[in-house]
Coordinates of C-alpha atoms in Angstrom, one line a residue:
Chain A
X625 CA 75.6 137.4 130.2
X626 CA 79.0 136.4 129.1
X627 CA 79.9 133.8 126.9
X628 CA 83.3 134.1 127.1
X629 CA 85.9 135.9 129.5
X630 CA 89.5 136.0 129.2
X631 CA 91.2 136.9 132.8
X632 CA 95.1 138.5 132.9
X633 CA 96.3 136.4 130.0
X634 CA 99.6 136.2 129.5
X635 CA 101.8 134.6 126.7
X636 CA 105.4 135.0 125.9
X637 CA 107.6 133.9 122.8
X638 CA 110.9 133.6 124.4
X639 CA 111.6 137.6 125.6
X640 CA 108.5 139.4 123.5
X641 CA 105.3 139.2 125.6
X642 CA 102.9 138.2 122.3
X643 CA 100.0 139.1 124.8
X644 CA 100.6 140.6 128.0
X645 CA 97.8 140.3 130.4
X646 CA 95.3 141.0 129.3
X647 CA 91.3 140.7 130.2
X648 CA 88.5 140.9 128.3
X649 CA 84.7 139.8 128.2
X650 CA 82.1 139.0 124.9
X651 CA 78.2 138.6 125.7
X652 CA 76.2 136.0 123.9
X653 CA 75.0 137.1 120.7
X654 CA 77.1 140.1 119.9
X655 CA 79.8 140.9 117.2
X656 CA 82.7 141.4 118.5
X657 CA 86.1 142.6 117.0
X658 CA 90.1 142.2 118.0
X659 CA 91.9 144.9 115.6
X660 CA 95.3 146.2 116.1
X661 CA 98.7 146.7 113.9
X662 CA 101.1 143.4 112.7
X663 CA 102.6 141.4 115.4
X664 CA 100.0 143.0 118.4
X665 CA 99.1 139.7 119.0
X666 CA 96.1 139.6 117.9
X667 CA 96.1 136.0 116.4
X668 CA 98.1 134.9 119.7
X669 CA 95.2 135.4 121.8
X670 CA 92.9 133.3 119.1
X671 CA 94.9 130.8 119.2
X672 CA 95.4 130.9 123.7
X673 CA 91.3 131.3 123.4
X674 CA 90.6 128.1 121.3
X675 CA 93.4 125.3 122.6
X676 CA 96.1 126.1 119.8
X677 CA 98.6 127.3 122.3
X678 CA 98.5 127.5 125.8
X679 CA 98.6 130.7 128.4
X680 CA 101.3 131.0 130.6
X681 CA 99.5 132.5 132.7
X682 CA 95.5 133.9 133.4
X683 CA 91.4 132.0 132.6
X684 CA 89.4 132.0 129.8
X685 CA 85.7 130.8 130.9
X686 CA 83.9 129.6 128.1
X687 CA 80.1 128.8 128.7
X688 CA 80.6 129.1 132.4
X689 CA 84.0 126.5 132.2
X690 CA 87.5 126.8 132.4
X691 CA 89.3 125.9 128.6
X692 CA 92.8 127.1 129.8
X693 CA 95.1 124.5 128.5
X694 CA 92.7 122.1 126.7
X695 CA 93.3 121.0 123.7
X696 CA 91.6 122.7 120.4
X697 CA 89.1 119.2 120.1
X698 CA 88.4 119.4 123.6
X699 CA 87.5 123.5 122.8
X700 CA 85.9 122.7 119.9
X701 CA 83.4 119.7 121.7
X702 CA 82.5 122.8 124.4
X703 CA 80.8 124.5 121.5
X704 CA 83.5 126.8 120.0
X705 CA 84.5 126.2 116.2
X706 CA 87.2 129.0 114.4
X707 CA 88.2 130.2 110.9
X708 CA 91.7 130.3 110.2
X709 CA 94.3 133.6 108.3
X710 CA 95.3 130.8 106.1
X711 CA 92.8 128.9 105.1
X712 CA 93.0 125.5 106.0
X713 CA 90.6 123.1 103.9
X714 CA 90.9 119.2 103.7
X715 CA 93.0 118.5 100.3
X716 CA 91.9 115.7 98.3
X717 CA 88.4 116.0 99.8
X718 CA 85.5 117.2 98.3
X719 CA 83.6 121.3 99.8
X720 CA 80.5 118.9 100.9
X721 CA 83.4 116.3 103.2
X722 CA 85.1 119.4 104.1
X723 CA 81.7 120.6 105.8
X724 CA 80.7 117.1 106.5
X725 CA 84.0 116.9 108.2
X726 CA 82.4 119.9 110.4
X727 CA 79.5 117.3 111.8
X728 CA 82.3 115.3 114.0
X729 CA 81.5 116.7 117.4
X730 CA 77.5 115.9 116.5
X731 CA 77.6 112.8 115.2
X732 CA 78.9 109.5 117.2
X733 CA 80.3 106.3 114.7
X734 CA 83.4 105.1 115.8
X735 CA 86.0 102.6 114.2
X736 CA 84.1 99.1 115.1
X737 CA 80.5 100.1 114.4
X738 CA 81.9 102.6 111.2
X739 CA 83.8 99.2 109.6
X740 CA 80.6 97.0 110.5
X741 CA 78.5 99.4 109.2
X742 CA 76.0 98.9 111.9
X743 CA 72.5 99.6 111.3
X744 CA 72.4 103.3 111.9
X745 CA 75.0 104.4 110.5
X746 CA 73.5 105.3 106.7
X747 CA 71.0 107.0 108.7
X748 CA 73.9 108.8 110.6
X749 CA 75.7 109.6 107.6
X750 CA 72.5 110.5 105.8
X751 CA 71.9 113.2 108.0
X752 CA 75.2 114.7 108.3
X753 CA 75.1 114.1 104.6
X754 CA 71.4 116.7 104.4
X755 CA 73.1 118.6 107.4
X756 CA 75.8 120.0 105.3
X757 CA 74.1 120.4 102.3
X758 CA 71.5 122.7 104.9
X759 CA 74.7 124.9 106.3
X760 CA 76.7 124.8 102.6
X761 CA 73.2 126.3 100.8
X762 CA 72.9 129.3 103.9
X763 CA 76.5 129.8 103.3
X764 CA 75.7 130.4 99.1
X765 CA 77.8 127.4 97.7
X766 CA 75.3 124.7 98.1
X767 CA 76.2 124.5 93.8
X768 CA 80.2 123.4 94.9
X769 CA 79.4 120.4 96.7
X770 CA 81.3 118.3 94.5
X771 CA 84.0 119.9 93.8
X772 CA 87.4 119.1 94.9
X773 CA 88.0 121.8 98.0
X774 CA 91.9 122.8 97.7
X775 CA 90.6 123.4 93.7
X776 CA 88.2 126.3 94.5
X777 CA 88.3 129.9 94.2
X778 CA 90.2 131.9 96.8
X779 CA 86.7 133.6 97.8
X780 CA 85.2 130.4 97.6
X781 CA 88.0 128.5 99.8
X782 CA 87.4 130.9 102.8
X783 CA 83.6 130.5 102.5
X784 CA 83.5 126.7 102.7
X785 CA 86.3 127.2 105.8
X786 CA 83.4 129.1 107.0
X787 CA 80.3 126.6 106.3
X788 CA 83.2 124.1 108.2
X789 CA 82.9 126.0 110.7
X790 CA 79.7 126.4 111.1
X791 CA 79.0 122.8 110.7
X792 CA 79.9 122.1 114.3
X793 CA 76.9 124.5 115.1
X794 CA 78.9 126.1 118.1
X795 CA 77.9 128.6 120.3
X796 CA 81.6 130.9 119.7
X797 CA 82.5 131.1 116.0
X798 CA 86.0 132.6 116.1
X799 CA 86.8 134.2 112.3
X800 CA 90.7 135.2 111.9
X801 CA 90.8 137.3 109.3
X802 CA 88.0 136.5 106.9
X803 CA 88.3 139.2 104.6
X804 CA 91.8 138.9 103.7
X805 CA 92.1 138.6 100.3
X806 CA 88.8 139.4 98.8
X807 CA 87.6 142.1 97.5
X808 CA 85.6 144.3 97.9
X809 CA 82.6 142.9 96.9
X810 CA 83.4 140.2 98.5
X811 CA 84.0 141.5 101.6
X812 CA 80.5 143.3 101.6
X813 CA 78.9 139.3 101.4
X814 CA 80.9 138.7 104.3
X815 CA 79.9 140.8 106.0
X816 CA 76.1 140.3 105.6
X817 CA 76.8 136.7 106.2
X818 CA 78.3 137.9 109.6
X819 CA 75.4 139.7 110.5
X820 CA 73.0 136.9 109.7
X821 CA 74.6 134.3 111.2
X822 CA 75.2 136.6 114.6
X823 CA 71.7 137.3 114.0
X824 CA 70.6 133.1 114.4
X825 CA 72.1 133.1 117.9
X826 CA 76.0 132.6 116.9
X827 CA 78.4 134.5 119.0
X828 CA 81.5 136.1 117.2
X829 CA 85.1 137.0 117.8
X830 CA 86.7 138.3 114.9
X831 CA 90.1 139.2 113.9
X832 CA 90.1 141.3 110.6
X833 CA 92.2 144.1 108.9
X834 CA 89.8 145.7 106.9
X835 CA 88.4 148.8 109.3
X836 CA 85.4 149.4 106.5
X837 CA 84.3 145.5 107.7
X838 CA 84.7 145.9 111.4
X839 CA 83.7 149.0 111.8
X840 CA 80.4 148.3 110.0
X841 CA 79.5 144.8 111.5
X842 CA 81.2 144.7 114.8
X843 CA 79.0 145.3 118.4
X844 CA 82.0 146.1 120.1
X845 CA 85.9 146.1 119.7
X846 CA 89.3 145.4 121.4
X847 CA 92.1 147.2 120.1
X848 CA 95.8 145.8 120.7
X849 CA 99.1 147.3 120.4
X850 CA 102.1 145.3 121.4
X851 CA 100.6 142.5 123.4
X852 CA 98.0 145.4 125.2
X853 CA 95.0 146.1 125.2
X854 CA 94.9 149.5 124.4
X855 CA 91.2 150.1 124.5
X856 CA 87.7 148.4 124.1
X857 CA 84.3 150.2 123.1
X858 CA 81.9 150.8 120.7
X859 CA 83.1 151.0 117.0
X860 CA 81.9 154.8 117.1
X861 CA 84.5 155.7 120.4
X862 CA 87.1 153.8 118.7
X863 CA 87.0 155.6 116.3
X864 CA 87.1 158.7 118.4
X865 CA 89.9 157.6 120.7
X866 CA 92.9 159.0 120.2
X867 CA 95.6 156.2 121.7
X868 CA 93.4 154.0 118.9
X869 CA 94.0 156.7 116.0
X870 CA 97.9 157.1 117.5
X871 CA 98.3 153.8 117.3
X872 CA 97.3 153.1 113.6
X873 CA 98.3 156.2 111.8
X874 CA 101.6 157.1 113.9
X875 CA 100.1 160.6 114.6
X876 CA 102.3 162.5 116.7
X877 CA 99.6 164.3 118.7
X878 CA 101.4 166.8 120.7
Chain H
X790 CA 75.4 102.7 100.2
X791 CA 75.6 99.5 101.3
X792 CA 74.0 98.2 98.0
X793 CA 77.5 99.4 96.5
X794 CA 79.4 97.4 99.3
X795 CA 77.2 94.2 98.3
X796 CA 78.1 94.7 94.7
X797 CA 82.2 94.9 95.6
X798 CA 82.1 92.4 97.6
X799 CA 80.0 90.1 94.8
X800 CA 82.6 91.8 91.8
X801 CA 86.3 90.4 95.1
X802 CA 84.7 86.8 95.2
X803 CA 84.0 86.0 91.6
X804 CA 87.3 87.6 91.2
X805 CA 88.3 85.0 93.8
X806 CA 86.7 82.0 92.1
X807 CA 87.9 83.2 89.0
X808 CA 91.2 83.0 89.3
X809 CA 91.0 79.3 91.1
X810 CA 88.9 77.7 88.2
X811 CA 91.6 79.4 86.2
X812 CA 94.0 77.4 87.7
X813 CA 91.9 74.3 87.6
X814 CA 91.5 73.9 84.0
X815 CA 95.1 75.3 83.3
X816 CA 96.7 73.0 85.3
X817 CA 98.8 75.5 87.4
X818 CA 96.7 74.6 90.9
X819 CA 99.9 75.2 92.2
X820 CA 100.0 78.4 91.7
X821 CA 97.7 78.4 95.1
X822 CA 100.0 77.8 97.2
X823 CA 102.0 81.6 96.0
X824 CA 98.2 83.2 96.0
X825 CA 97.1 82.4 99.2
X826 CA 100.4 83.7 100.8
X827 CA 99.7 87.1 99.0
X828 CA 96.7 87.1 100.8
X829 CA 97.8 87.4 103.8
X830 CA 100.9 89.7 102.8
X831 CA 98.0 91.7 101.2
X832 CA 96.2 92.0 104.9
X833 CA 98.9 93.8 106.3
X834 CA 99.7 95.9 103.4
X835 CA 95.3 97.3 103.1
X836 CA 95.6 97.8 107.0
X837 CA 98.9 99.8 106.2
X838 CA 97.7 102.3 103.8
X839 CA 94.7 102.5 105.8
X840 CA 97.8 104.4 108.0
X841 CA 99.8 105.5 106.0
X842 CA 97.3 107.1 102.4
X843 CA 94.2 107.8 105.0
X844 CA 95.8 108.6 108.4
X845 CA 99.1 109.9 106.4
X846 CA 101.2 108.3 109.5
X847 CA 104.0 106.6 108.1
X848 CA 104.9 103.3 109.7
X849 CA 108.4 101.3 108.7
X850 CA 107.5 98.7 111.8
X851 CA 105.3 96.8 110.3
X852 CA 107.1 93.5 109.4
X853 CA 108.0 93.5 113.2
X854 CA 103.6 93.0 114.0
X855 CA 103.7 90.7 112.0
X856 CA 106.2 88.7 113.3
X857 CA 104.9 89.3 116.5
X858 CA 101.5 87.2 115.7
X859 CA 103.8 84.8 113.9
X860 CA 105.9 84.3 116.8
X861 CA 104.0 84.2 119.7
X862 CA 101.5 81.8 117.6
X863 CA 103.9 79.6 116.7
X864 CA 106.0 79.5 120.2
X865 CA 102.4 78.9 122.5
X866 CA 101.7 76.1 119.8
X867 CA 105.3 74.2 120.0
X868 CA 106.6 74.5 122.8
X869 CA 106.0 71.7 125.0
X870 CA 104.1 72.5 128.7
X871 CA 104.2 68.6 128.7
X872 CA 106.8 68.3 131.8
X873 CA 104.8 71.0 133.4
X874 CA 101.9 68.9 133.4
X875 CA 101.7 68.4 137.2
X876 CA 101.7 72.0 138.3
X877 CA 98.4 73.1 139.5
X878 CA 97.9 76.0 136.6
X879 CA 98.8 73.5 134.0
X880 CA 96.4 71.1 134.9
X881 CA 93.5 73.6 134.9
X882 CA 94.9 74.9 131.6
X883 CA 94.8 71.2 130.3
X884 CA 90.8 70.5 131.6
X885 CA 89.9 73.7 129.9
X886 CA 90.9 72.6 126.9
X887 CA 93.2 75.2 126.3
X888 CA 96.4 73.2 126.7
X889 CA 95.2 70.2 124.0
X890 CA 97.8 67.2 123.2
X891 CA 99.1 66.2 119.6
X892 CA 101.7 63.4 118.8
X893 CA 104.4 64.9 116.6
X894 CA 106.7 63.2 113.7
X895 CA 108.5 61.1 116.2
X896 CA 105.5 60.2 118.1
X897 CA 106.3 61.7 121.3
X898 CA 103.0 63.8 122.6
X899 CA 103.4 67.6 122.9
X900 CA 101.1 69.5 125.0
X901 CA 100.4 72.8 123.5
X902 CA 98.0 76.0 123.1
X903 CA 95.1 75.6 120.9
X904 CA 95.6 77.6 118.4
X905 CA 92.3 79.5 118.6
X906 CA 93.9 80.9 121.8
X907 CA 97.3 81.0 120.7
X908 CA 95.8 83.3 118.1
X909 CA 94.2 85.5 120.4
X910 CA 97.2 85.9 122.7
X911 CA 99.5 86.4 119.8
X912 CA 97.4 89.4 118.2
X913 CA 96.6 90.9 121.8
X914 CA 100.3 91.1 122.3
X915 CA 100.3 92.6 119.2
X916 CA 97.9 95.2 120.0
X917 CA 99.0 96.1 123.5
X918 CA 102.6 96.8 122.4
X919 CA 101.1 98.8 119.3
X920 CA 99.2 100.2 121.6
X921 CA 102.1 101.5 124.5
X922 CA 104.0 102.4 121.7
X923 CA 102.1 104.6 119.1
X924 CA 101.2 106.8 122.2
X925 CA 104.5 108.4 122.3
X926 CA 105.4 107.9 118.7
X927 CA 102.7 109.0 117.0
X928 CA 103.5 112.5 118.4
X929 CA 106.5 112.6 116.2
X930 CA 105.6 113.9 112.5
X931 CA 107.7 112.6 109.3
X932 CA 111.1 111.2 109.1
X933 CA 110.7 111.5 113.2
X934 CA 107.8 109.0 113.2
X935 CA 109.5 106.6 110.1
X936 CA 112.7 106.6 112.2
X937 CA 110.6 105.5 115.4
X938 CA 108.9 102.6 113.9
X939 CA 112.0 101.5 111.6
X940 CA 113.2 101.0 115.1
X941 CA 110.6 99.3 116.2
X942 CA 111.3 96.8 113.3
X943 CA 114.8 97.0 114.1
X944 CA 114.1 95.7 118.0
X945 CA 111.6 92.9 116.9
X946 CA 114.1 91.7 114.3
X947 CA 117.0 91.3 116.6
X948 CA 115.1 90.2 119.6
X949 CA 113.9 86.9 117.4
X950 CA 117.3 86.5 115.6
X951 CA 118.6 86.9 118.8
X952 CA 116.7 84.6 121.2
X953 CA 117.0 81.0 121.3
X954 CA 113.5 81.0 122.4
X955 CA 112.6 82.1 118.9
X956 CA 115.2 79.9 117.4
X957 CA 117.1 82.9 116.1
X958 CA 118.5 82.2 113.0
X959 CA 116.6 79.0 112.4
X960 CA 113.0 80.6 113.3
X961 CA 110.2 78.5 114.5
X962 CA 108.9 75.3 112.8
X963 CA 106.7 72.4 113.2
X964 CA 103.9 74.6 114.0
X965 CA 100.8 72.7 113.8
X966 CA 97.6 73.3 111.4
X967 CA 95.2 75.8 112.8
X968 CA 91.7 74.4 113.2
X969 CA 88.9 76.9 112.4
X970 CA 85.8 75.2 112.8
X971 CA 85.9 71.5 112.3
X972 CA 86.6 70.8 109.2
X973 CA 88.1 73.7 108.1
X974 CA 92.1 73.9 108.8
X975 CA 94.9 76.8 108.5
X976 CA 97.7 73.9 107.3
X977 CA 99.8 74.1 103.8
X978 CA 99.1 70.4 103.2
X979 CA 98.5 69.8 100.1
X980 CA 95.6 68.3 100.7
X981 CA 93.9 71.7 101.8
X982 CA 95.2 73.6 99.3
X983 CA 92.0 75.3 98.0
X984 CA 90.2 75.7 101.4
X985 CA 93.2 77.4 102.5
X986 CA 93.1 79.6 99.6
X987 CA 89.7 80.4 100.1
X988 CA 90.1 80.3 103.8
X989 CA 92.9 83.3 103.1
X990 CA 90.7 85.4 100.5
X991 CA 87.2 85.3 102.9
X992 CA 89.8 87.0 105.6
X993 CA 91.0 89.2 103.3
X994 CA 87.4 90.4 101.6
X995 CA 86.1 90.6 105.0
X996 CA 88.9 92.8 106.0
X997 CA 89.4 94.6 103.1
X998 CA 85.0 95.3 103.3
X999 CA 85.4 96.8 106.8
X1000 CA 88.2 99.0 105.7
X1001 CA 85.7 100.4 102.6
X1002 CA 83.1 101.0 105.6
X1003 CA 85.7 103.0 107.2
X1004 CA 86.8 105.5 104.9
X1005 CA 83.5 106.2 103.8
X1006 CA 82.6 106.7 107.1
X1007 CA 82.9 110.0 109.7
X1008 CA 86.0 107.9 110.6
X1009 CA 87.3 108.1 107.3
X1010 CA 87.1 111.6 106.8
X1011 CA 88.2 112.9 110.2
X1012 CA 91.3 110.6 109.4
X1013 CA 91.8 112.3 106.2
X1014 CA 91.5 114.9 107.9
X1015 CA 93.8 115.0 109.9
X1016 CA 96.0 114.1 106.8
X1017 CA 95.5 116.9 105.2
X1018 CA 95.0 119.5 107.9
X1019 CA 95.9 118.3 111.3
X1020 CA 95.7 122.1 113.1
X1021 CA 91.3 122.4 111.3
X1022 CA 91.0 118.5 112.0
X1023 CA 91.6 119.3 115.5
X1024 CA 89.9 122.4 115.8
X1025 CA 86.3 120.7 114.1
X1026 CA 86.9 118.5 117.1
X1027 CA 88.4 115.2 115.7
X1028 CA 90.9 114.1 119.1
X1029 CA 93.5 113.8 116.4
X1030 CA 96.2 111.4 118.8
X1031 CA 93.4 109.4 119.1
X1032 CA 92.2 108.8 115.6
X1033 CA 96.1 108.1 114.7
X1034 CA 97.1 105.4 118.2
X1035 CA 93.3 104.1 117.0
X1036 CA 94.6 103.6 113.0
X1037 CA 98.2 102.3 114.1
X1038 CA 97.0 99.6 116.5
X1039 CA 94.5 98.7 113.9
X1040 CA 96.5 98.3 111.3
X1041 CA 99.0 96.2 113.2
X1042 CA 96.1 94.1 114.5
X1043 CA 95.8 93.2 110.6
X1044 CA 99.7 92.6 109.9
X1045 CA 100.2 90.1 113.4
X1046 CA 96.6 88.6 112.4
X1047 CA 98.1 87.8 109.2
X1048 CA 101.4 86.2 110.4
X1049 CA 99.2 83.9 112.5
X1050 CA 97.7 83.1 110.5
X1051 CA 100.2 82.2 107.1
X1052 CA 102.2 80.9 110.3
X1053 CA 100.0 78.1 110.6
X1054 CA 100.0 78.1 106.6
X1055 CA 103.9 77.5 106.4
X1056 CA 104.0 75.1 109.4
X1057 CA 106.5 78.0 110.7
X1058 CA 108.3 80.9 110.4
X1059 CA 111.8 82.9 110.4
X1060 CA 113.8 85.9 111.4
X1061 CA 113.3 87.4 107.9
X1062 CA 109.4 88.3 108.6
X1063 CA 110.0 90.6 110.3
X1064 CA 113.4 92.4 108.8
X1065 CA 113.5 95.6 107.6
X1066 CA 113.6 94.8 104.2
X1067 CA 109.7 93.3 104.7
X1068 CA 108.7 96.9 106.1
X1069 CA 110.4 98.6 103.5
X1070 CA 108.3 96.4 100.7
X1071 CA 104.9 96.6 102.2
X1072 CA 105.4 100.6 102.4
X1073 CA 107.2 100.5 98.9
X1074 CA 103.6 98.6 97.6
X1075 CA 100.9 100.8 99.7
X1076 CA 103.1 103.7 97.4
X1077 CA 102.7 101.7 94.1
X1078 CA 99.1 101.0 94.9
X1079 CA 98.6 105.3 95.7
X1080 CA 98.6 105.6 98.8
X1081 CA 95.1 106.6 99.7
X1082 CA 93.9 103.9 97.6
X1083 CA 92.5 100.6 99.4
X1084 CA 92.0 98.9 95.8
X1085 CA 95.7 99.9 94.6
X1086 CA 96.7 98.3 98.0
X1087 CA 95.4 95.4 97.3
X1088 CA 95.7 94.8 93.9
X1089 CA 99.5 95.2 94.0
X1090 CA 100.0 93.4 97.5
X1091 CA 98.9 90.0 95.2
X1092 CA 100.4 91.5 92.4
X1093 CA 103.8 92.4 93.7
X1094 CA 104.1 89.4 96.5
X1095 CA 102.9 86.6 93.8
X1096 CA 105.2 87.7 91.4
X1097 CA 108.4 87.6 94.1
X1098 CA 107.1 84.8 95.9
X1099 CA 107.0 82.9 92.2
X1100 CA 110.8 84.3 92.5
X1101 CA 110.7 86.5 89.0
X1102 CA 112.6 88.8 90.8
X1103 CA 114.8 86.4 90.9
X1104 CA 118.1 87.6 93.9
X1105 CA 117.1 90.8 93.0
X1106 CA 114.3 90.7 95.1
X1107 CA 114.6 93.5 98.2
X1108 CA 116.1 95.7 95.0
X1109 CA 113.4 95.6 93.3
X1110 CA 111.2 96.8 96.1
X1111 CA 113.3 99.2 96.8
X1112 CA 114.3 100.4 93.7
X1113 CA 110.4 100.7 93.0
X1114 CA 110.0 102.8 95.9
X1115 CA 112.7 105.3 94.8
X1116 CA 110.9 104.6 91.1
X1117 CA 107.6 106.1 92.9
X1118 CA 108.8 108.5 95.4
X1119 CA 110.3 110.4 92.6
X1120 CA 107.4 110.0 89.0
X1121 CA 104.7 109.0 90.8
X1122 CA 104.4 109.5 94.6
X1123 CA 100.1 109.5 94.6
X1124 CA 101.0 106.3 93.7
X1125 CA 100.3 104.0 89.8
X1126 CA 96.4 103.2 90.5
X1127 CA 94.9 107.0 90.2
X1128 CA 91.6 105.9 89.6
X1129 CA 88.8 104.4 91.5
X1130 CA 88.7 101.4 89.7
X1131 CA 85.3 100.8 91.1
X1132 CA 84.4 103.7 90.0
X1133 CA 85.4 104.0 86.5
X1134 CA 84.4 99.9 85.8
X1135 CA 81.1 101.1 86.8
X1136 CA 81.1 104.2 84.6
X1137 CA 82.1 102.0 81.8
X1138 CA 79.3 99.4 82.3
X1139 CA 76.8 102.4 82.8
X1140 CA 78.1 104.8 79.9
X1141 CA 78.3 107.8 82.3
X1142 CA 80.4 110.4 81.7
X1143 CA 83.5 111.8 83.5
X1144 CA 82.7 113.6 86.8
X1145 CA 78.9 112.9 86.8
X1146 CA 79.5 110.3 89.7
X1147 CA 81.2 111.5 93.0
X1148 CA 80.9 109.3 96.0
X1149 CA 83.5 110.3 98.0
X1150 CA 84.6 106.6 98.4
X1151 CA 88.0 105.7 97.6

């Protein structure tokens, strides 16, 4: 059963084909990685899937619904959450408040009920807070709850961003370079965490440069080069794929 | 949470009563007039604080919304419909009590809109305009949004200044009292000065409490998230366009209500209320108060408007507010009042250590 299915996706910027006729699918409860050299179109692909960019052509079906051209918030409401290559936390809000904001689609209070603090508001707030703390605990950052998010160390900020995405309780989680800027120990922790998230039933699509991380955790890997898909397979097969090796190492295999 | 709110409300009410008693015992009852007017201006300012400080969207056109409320209700309550009383529609409106008759200073009868009806029409029209204009212009960001809202303010100003309908440079006068409840009316008459002080402050306190509730809620978090990182906000499912628009409309409604009440209080409204300098003044006060700080906006709103209305700034009045804006932007872009006063007081009272308390309110 495919949770996400992209067909013949295209997106150009000026004359540059950033994503060139890419098709792929992600099966439920798998970790699928997208790799490729810089400028291969990985982030563009992510932005197309999460609604931040509109494809020039092609279709994206998520949970049996067409989502190409939908806004990011609509895609989020359908059960897709993401993190960003450059961490985007909400400044002047504590780590807990950041995570609580991730509960947005699972809570309802609107303008007027919130202003009047209608009955039920307190209960909902309490539930949002408790659920957010649970999620922070599962990511191991419970003790950071009351610290302003942007004051945290880099690795901790990544964890808060991940917790915020998990607070959406997504079916599909897009991780854009979750190990960027992390040291080896932190990367290993992230790897363990990602597997744990997958085991909890969340499908993961990940863009990553760190090969050890990708090879260690992925169930399947897609390789992009200059906007085109050049390979899609299990990690072992990708490692042996001569085209992939050539793209990565610039090896002359003549 | 509600317990905290009750405490805050009690604090505010005590403050308001204390000030009134002070003016009574010091024989400075005349201050109440400016304090009442300041309260209405503060209503505009706290609404604008939500828009600028929390949702992160600038508006240099809020004097326009204030003027829309004031002018529309002034027009509806001063335009004499008596010559049309044989018209079928007018007759029906008279029968339902939407139109009423009063006798003016010169003894002639005037058929006009009941002030409650006028108020509701004025605020609804402002909300409609804010909604229709806000949709397209809130897609703009930063300087472009500032310029678009500035344009809106200028249009309203030129309309009220240029149309005979709105009294051109003279504005509209002889606006009647607004009877809220039997025996309780918004009017500048000296005999009701004290009750009007409490009407104005009652309105501000209610509005203020609703805003405190709002920023402390799911909606408040969504607004702050838009301000901080709009992409990430939409990625967690916040409909950023809708939230920005709702906040814009809400703050316009606050400005409009303030316009209606102050117009009835002053017995009229002139084009200066719609001027761009008024809009700049509102923004300057939000900035001094600390942008995302409702308490700061309220306190500075009362203080600076009071000083201005008492004439302490003399003929430099507008220059003072322009100057304040420049100085704040240069030296204290986070505003002068940075601490959450309420939290600070609570800490001082209970002797807690700094940093222990973090309840996320502002």
